[in-house]
């Protein structure tokens, strides 16, 4: 799949609309706060649009296209207007999964049954949407982040970020640059953790088996923390770690880069 062209960002301090995603906003607000701090510290002004809701991914992945389109239309309206007015220059989310939905599948969702102008606006929003580490490295030109994180960690590349967006070098580069962290390789790192959204509900036994295999690989590294880019995968892995008494925790990469404390990592 050929990467879609991304718009250039002005040389002055860019204005970023932070898309929190449903799970971050309702379950892990600390991840959103960490993302906002990272963006602010590294050269962007963060704007939070209060009317934002879901991007439509759960309905889309379940085959409910009309419902997904209705939700996506609201997303385009909320984020499209400030893009057009110049209030924001880009949309950034701490989620490879949700960004993949907007950037890779809005062209499919808005392909038929939509007016040309509506499709144009949807694609403009799509092209301006980035995953957090991608934006930090590619657009803000961040080479290294000063973080208070200390300890050993490994990295699990979540499926949508790796396979959907083809974003892999950026998060690894930022983690490798942490001064007080020991980054260790994860065996079979590109294997799925087994979550997969509704897959974990409809195919629970398979999901758990895949998750335990991933957990085995993580624990084998001896790392205290596995950094992930999606809170869905983080939730799945932490559930298995806790249930099986494993000495490891999954932590969102935004919190790792922001310097999450040991106490917060072990919650």
Short mmCIF file of C-alpha atoms in Angstrom, two decimals:
data_model
loop_
_atom_site.label_atom_id
_atom_site.label_comp_id
_atom_site.label_asym_id
_atom_site.label_seq_id
_atom_site.Cartn_x
_atom_site.Cartn_y
_atom_site.Cartn_z
CA UNK A 1 0.00 0.00 0.00
CA UNK A 2 1.42 3.38 -1.02
CA UNK A 3 1.63 5.91 1.80
CA UNK A 4 -0.70 8.85 1.34
CA UNK A 5 0.91 12.27 0.97
CA UNK A 6 0.77 14.38 4.12
CA UNK A 7 0.40 18.17 4.19
CA UNK A 8 3.34 20.34 5.16
CA UNK A 9 3.22 22.04 8.56
CA UNK A 10 4.01 25.76 8.93
CA UNK A 11 7.45 26.68 10.29
CA UNK A 12 5.92 28.57 13.24
CA UNK A 13 4.59 26.72 16.26
CA UNK A 14 1.78 24.53 14.87
CA UNK A 15 -1.65 24.20 16.42
CA UNK A 16 -2.71 20.61 17.04
CA UNK A 17 -6.20 19.31 17.73
CA UNK A 18 -5.83 16.44 20.20
CA UNK A 19 -8.19 13.58 19.38
CA UNK A 20 -8.37 11.62 22.62
CA UNK A 21 -10.31 8.56 21.34
CA UNK A 22 -13.16 6.92 23.26
CA UNK A 23 -11.15 4.61 25.51
CA UNK A 24 -8.60 7.25 26.48
CA UNK A 25 -11.28 9.79 27.35
CA UNK A 26 -13.43 7.40 29.37
CA UNK A 27 -10.85 5.06 30.94
CA UNK A 28 -7.32 6.49 30.67
CA UNK A 29 -7.39 10.31 30.75
CA UNK A 30 -3.80 10.27 32.03
CA UNK A 31 -2.71 9.04 28.58
CA UNK A 32 -4.37 12.05 26.95
CA UNK A 33 -2.72 14.41 29.42
CA UNK A 34 0.68 12.83 28.77
CA UNK A 35 0.16 13.22 25.01
CA UNK A 36 -0.77 16.87 25.43
CA UNK A 37 2.31 17.56 27.55
CA UNK A 38 4.59 15.86 25.01
CA UNK A 39 3.20 17.93 22.17
CA UNK A 40 3.40 21.19 24.12
CA UNK A 41 6.95 20.55 25.32
CA UNK A 42 8.13 19.70 21.84
CA UNK A 43 6.85 22.67 19.88
CA UNK A 44 3.09 22.46 19.32
CA UNK A 45 0.11 24.28 20.82
CA UNK A 46 -2.64 21.83 21.76
CA UNK A 47 -6.32 22.50 21.19
CA UNK A 48 -9.06 20.30 22.66
CA UNK A 49 -12.34 20.27 20.75
CA UNK A 50 -15.04 19.46 23.29
CA UNK A 51 -17.61 18.16 20.79
CA UNK A 52 -15.38 15.33 19.61
CA UNK A 53 -16.72 11.80 19.93
CA UNK A 54 -15.90 8.47 18.24
CA UNK A 55 -14.24 8.15 14.82
CA UNK A 56 -16.64 5.34 13.85
CA UNK A 57 -14.20 2.44 13.96
CA UNK A 58 -16.18 -0.03 16.15
CA UNK A 59 -19.25 0.18 13.90
CA UNK A 60 -17.13 0.06 10.74
CA UNK A 61 -15.21 -3.01 11.86
CA UNK A 62 -18.46 -4.74 12.79
CA UNK A 63 -19.90 -4.17 9.31
CA UNK A 64 -22.39 -1.47 10.31
CA UNK A 65 -21.48 0.99 7.56
CA UNK A 66 -24.50 3.38 7.83
CA UNK A 67 -23.96 3.78 11.57
CA UNK A 68 -20.21 4.21 11.08
CA UNK A 69 -20.83 6.89 8.45
CA UNK A 70 -23.13 8.81 10.78
CA UNK A 71 -20.47 8.87 13.50
CA UNK A 72 -17.71 9.72 11.01
CA UNK A 73 -19.74 12.65 9.66
CA UNK A 74 -19.79 14.15 13.14
CA UNK A 75 -16.04 13.60 13.45
CA UNK A 76 -15.44 15.38 10.13
CA UNK A 77 -17.66 18.27 11.16
CA UNK A 78 -15.92 18.72 14.52
CA UNK A 79 -12.36 18.52 13.19
CA UNK A 80 -12.92 19.74 9.64
CA UNK A 81 -14.20 23.21 10.52
CA UNK A 82 -11.13 24.29 12.54
CA UNK A 83 -8.85 22.83 9.88
CA UNK A 84 -10.53 24.90 7.19
CA UNK A 85 -10.48 28.07 9.28
CA UNK A 86 -6.82 27.65 10.21
CA UNK A 87 -7.59 27.27 13.92
CA UNK A 88 -5.63 24.00 13.83
CA UNK A 89 -3.00 22.62 11.46
CA UNK A 90 -3.26 18.92 12.27
CA UNK A 91 -5.13 16.29 14.27
CA UNK A 92 -3.08 14.03 16.54
CA UNK A 93 -4.21 10.98 18.52
CA UNK A 94 -2.43 8.63 20.96
CA UNK A 95 -3.81 5.67 19.03
CA UNK A 96 -2.59 3.92 15.92
CA UNK A 97 -5.93 2.15 15.68
CA UNK A 98 -8.15 5.24 15.52
CA UNK A 99 -5.74 7.12 13.28
CA UNK A 100 -5.72 4.16 10.89
CA UNK A 101 -9.51 4.32 10.74
CA UNK A 102 -9.51 8.00 9.83
CA UNK A 103 -6.55 7.94 7.45
CA UNK A 104 -6.97 4.58 5.74
CA UNK A 105 -10.70 3.91 5.77
CA UNK A 106 -12.50 7.24 5.50
CA UNK A 107 -11.90 7.14 1.75
CA UNK A 108 -13.78 3.81 1.72
CA UNK A 109 -16.52 4.94 4.10
CA UNK A 110 -17.20 8.17 2.20
CA UNK A 111 -16.81 6.61 -1.23
CA UNK A 112 -20.45 5.97 -2.16
CA UNK A 113 -23.65 7.76 -1.28
CA UNK A 114 -21.88 10.97 -0.32
CA UNK A 115 -21.80 14.34 -2.05
CA UNK A 116 -18.46 15.35 -3.56
CA UNK A 117 -18.03 18.22 -1.11
CA UNK A 118 -18.61 15.92 1.86
CA UNK A 119 -16.07 13.46 0.51
CA UNK A 120 -13.56 16.27 -0.06
CA UNK A 121 -13.88 17.43 3.56
CA UNK A 122 -13.54 13.88 4.88
CA UNK A 123 -10.36 13.30 2.89
CA UNK A 124 -8.93 16.64 4.05
CA UNK A 125 -9.46 15.54 7.66
CA UNK A 126 -7.97 12.15 6.83
CA UNK A 127 -4.78 13.64 5.39
CA UNK A 128 -4.29 15.91 8.41
CA UNK A 129 -4.52 13.13 11.02
CA UNK A 130 -1.43 11.63 12.67
CA UNK A 131 -0.51 9.16 15.40
CA UNK A 132 1.35 10.77 18.30
CA UNK A 133 4.89 9.40 17.80
CA UNK A 134 4.59 9.80 14.05
CA UNK A 135 3.76 13.48 14.47
CA UNK A 136 6.49 14.08 17.03
CA UNK A 137 9.22 12.62 14.82
CA UNK A 138 8.00 13.37 11.32
CA UNK A 139 6.42 16.78 11.70
CA UNK A 140 7.95 18.31 14.85
CA UNK A 141 11.36 16.79 14.00
CA UNK A 142 11.84 15.48 17.53
CA UNK A 143 15.00 13.38 17.76
CA UNK A 144 15.15 12.76 21.49
CA UNK A 145 12.80 13.26 24.42
CA UNK A 146 13.93 14.00 27.95
CA UNK A 147 11.98 11.62 30.18
CA UNK A 148 12.08 10.66 33.82
CA UNK A 149 11.32 7.04 32.98
CA UNK A 150 13.79 4.63 34.56
CA UNK A 151 13.98 0.86 34.22
CA UNK A 152 13.89 -1.87 31.61
CA UNK A 153 11.28 -1.86 28.87
CA UNK A 154 10.38 -3.51 25.62
CA UNK A 155 8.09 -2.45 22.77
CA UNK A 156 5.04 -4.15 21.27
CA UNK A 157 4.12 -2.70 17.84
CA UNK A 158 0.32 -2.66 17.80
CA UNK A 159 -1.21 -4.04 14.61
CA UNK A 160 -2.97 -0.95 13.23
CA UNK A 161 0.06 1.25 13.78
CA UNK A 162 2.47 -1.25 12.24
CA UNK A 163 0.40 -2.72 9.42
CA UNK A 164 -2.20 -0.05 8.80
CA UNK A 165 -0.14 3.12 9.06
CA UNK A 166 3.31 1.58 8.44
CA UNK A 167 4.58 3.51 11.47
CA UNK A 168 7.32 1.59 13.26
CA UNK A 169 10.62 3.47 13.19
CA UNK A 170 9.30 6.54 15.02
CA UNK A 171 8.18 4.95 18.32
CA UNK A 172 11.25 2.72 18.42
CA UNK A 173 13.55 5.70 17.84
CA UNK A 174 11.99 7.71 20.65
CA UNK A 175 12.12 4.80 23.10
CA UNK A 176 15.73 3.99 22.19
CA UNK A 177 16.69 7.58 22.99
CA UNK A 178 15.45 7.51 26.58
CA UNK A 179 18.49 8.22 28.74
CA UNK A 180 17.61 6.15 31.80
CA UNK A 181 15.80 3.26 30.13
CA UNK A 182 17.13 -0.11 29.07
CA UNK A 183 15.31 -1.08 25.86
CA UNK A 184 15.32 -4.82 25.16
CA UNK A 185 14.16 -6.65 22.04
CA UNK A 186 10.83 -8.48 22.10
CA UNK A 187 10.79 -11.94 20.48
CA UNK A 188 8.16 -12.30 17.74
CA UNK A 189 7.35 -8.64 18.29
CA UNK A 190 5.12 -8.34 15.20
CA UNK A 191 2.67 -11.00 16.42
CA UNK A 192 -0.76 -9.69 17.44
CA UNK A 193 -1.63 -9.55 21.15
CA UNK A 194 -5.07 -11.00 20.37
CA UNK A 195 -7.29 -8.04 21.26
CA UNK A 196 -8.63 -6.88 17.90
CA UNK A 197 -11.64 -4.99 19.24
CA UNK A 198 -14.82 -7.05 18.91
CA UNK A 199 -12.63 -10.04 18.01
CA UNK A 200 -11.77 -10.38 21.71
CA UNK A 201 -15.48 -10.62 22.51
CA UNK A 202 -16.62 -12.88 19.71
CA UNK A 203 -13.55 -15.13 19.83
CA UNK A 204 -12.56 -14.94 23.50
CA UNK A 205 -10.69 -18.25 23.69
CA UNK A 206 -8.54 -17.48 20.66
CA UNK A 207 -7.98 -13.92 21.87
CA UNK A 208 -6.80 -15.09 25.30
CA UNK A 209 -4.53 -17.75 23.78
CA UNK A 210 -2.90 -15.16 21.52
CA UNK A 211 -2.58 -12.75 24.43
CA UNK A 212 -0.91 -15.33 26.66
CA UNK A 213 1.57 -16.17 23.92
CA UNK A 214 2.41 -12.48 23.60
CA UNK A 215 2.64 -12.19 27.40
CA UNK A 216 5.08 -15.13 27.48
CA UNK A 217 7.32 -13.36 24.97
CA UNK A 218 7.17 -10.10 26.94
CA UNK A 219 7.98 -11.75 30.26
CA UNK A 220 10.88 -13.63 28.66
CA UNK A 221 12.64 -10.30 28.02
CA UNK A 222 12.83 -9.55 31.75
CA UNK A 223 11.46 -6.05 31.09
CA UNK A 224 9.41 -4.31 33.77
CA UNK A 225 7.31 -2.49 31.19
CA UNK A 226 6.07 -3.11 27.66
CA UNK A 227 5.30 0.12 25.81
CA UNK A 228 2.28 0.10 23.48
CA UNK A 229 0.62 2.67 21.24
CA UNK A 230 -3.02 1.71 21.88
CA UNK A 231 -4.84 1.54 25.21
CA UNK A 232 -6.96 -1.34 23.87
CA UNK A 233 -3.90 -3.60 23.58
CA UNK A 234 -2.68 -2.20 26.91
CA UNK A 235 -5.95 -3.18 28.61
CA UNK A 236 -5.87 -6.67 27.13
CA UNK A 237 -2.26 -7.35 28.15
CA UNK A 238 -2.61 -5.89 31.63
CA UNK A 239 -5.67 -8.05 32.25
CA UNK A 240 -3.65 -11.14 31.41
CA UNK A 241 -0.61 -10.00 33.40
CA UNK A 242 -2.75 -9.39 36.47
CA UNK A 243 -4.80 -12.57 36.14
CA UNK A 244 -1.70 -14.74 35.73
CA UNK A 245 0.43 -12.90 38.30
CA UNK A 246 3.03 -11.80 35.73
CA UNK A 247 5.76 -9.35 36.86
CA UNK A 248 5.21 -6.85 34.04
CA UNK A 249 2.88 -4.04 33.03
CA UNK A 250 1.81 -2.58 29.71
CA UNK A 251 2.10 1.21 29.61
CA UNK A 252 1.06 3.57 26.85
CA UNK A 253 4.04 5.03 25.04
CA UNK A 254 2.83 8.56 25.77
CA UNK A 255 3.25 7.95 29.50
CA UNK A 256 6.62 6.27 29.03
CA UNK A 257 7.93 9.22 27.01
CA UNK A 258 6.34 11.65 29.45
CA UNK A 259 8.21 9.97 32.30
CA UNK A 260 5.54 7.98 34.16
CA UNK A 261 6.60 7.06 37.68
CA UNK A 262 7.05 3.53 38.95
CA UNK A 263 3.97 3.91 41.12
CA UNK A 264 1.78 4.79 38.14
CA UNK A 265 3.25 2.02 36.02
CA UNK A 266 2.33 -0.58 38.61
CA UNK A 267 -1.30 0.42 39.10
#
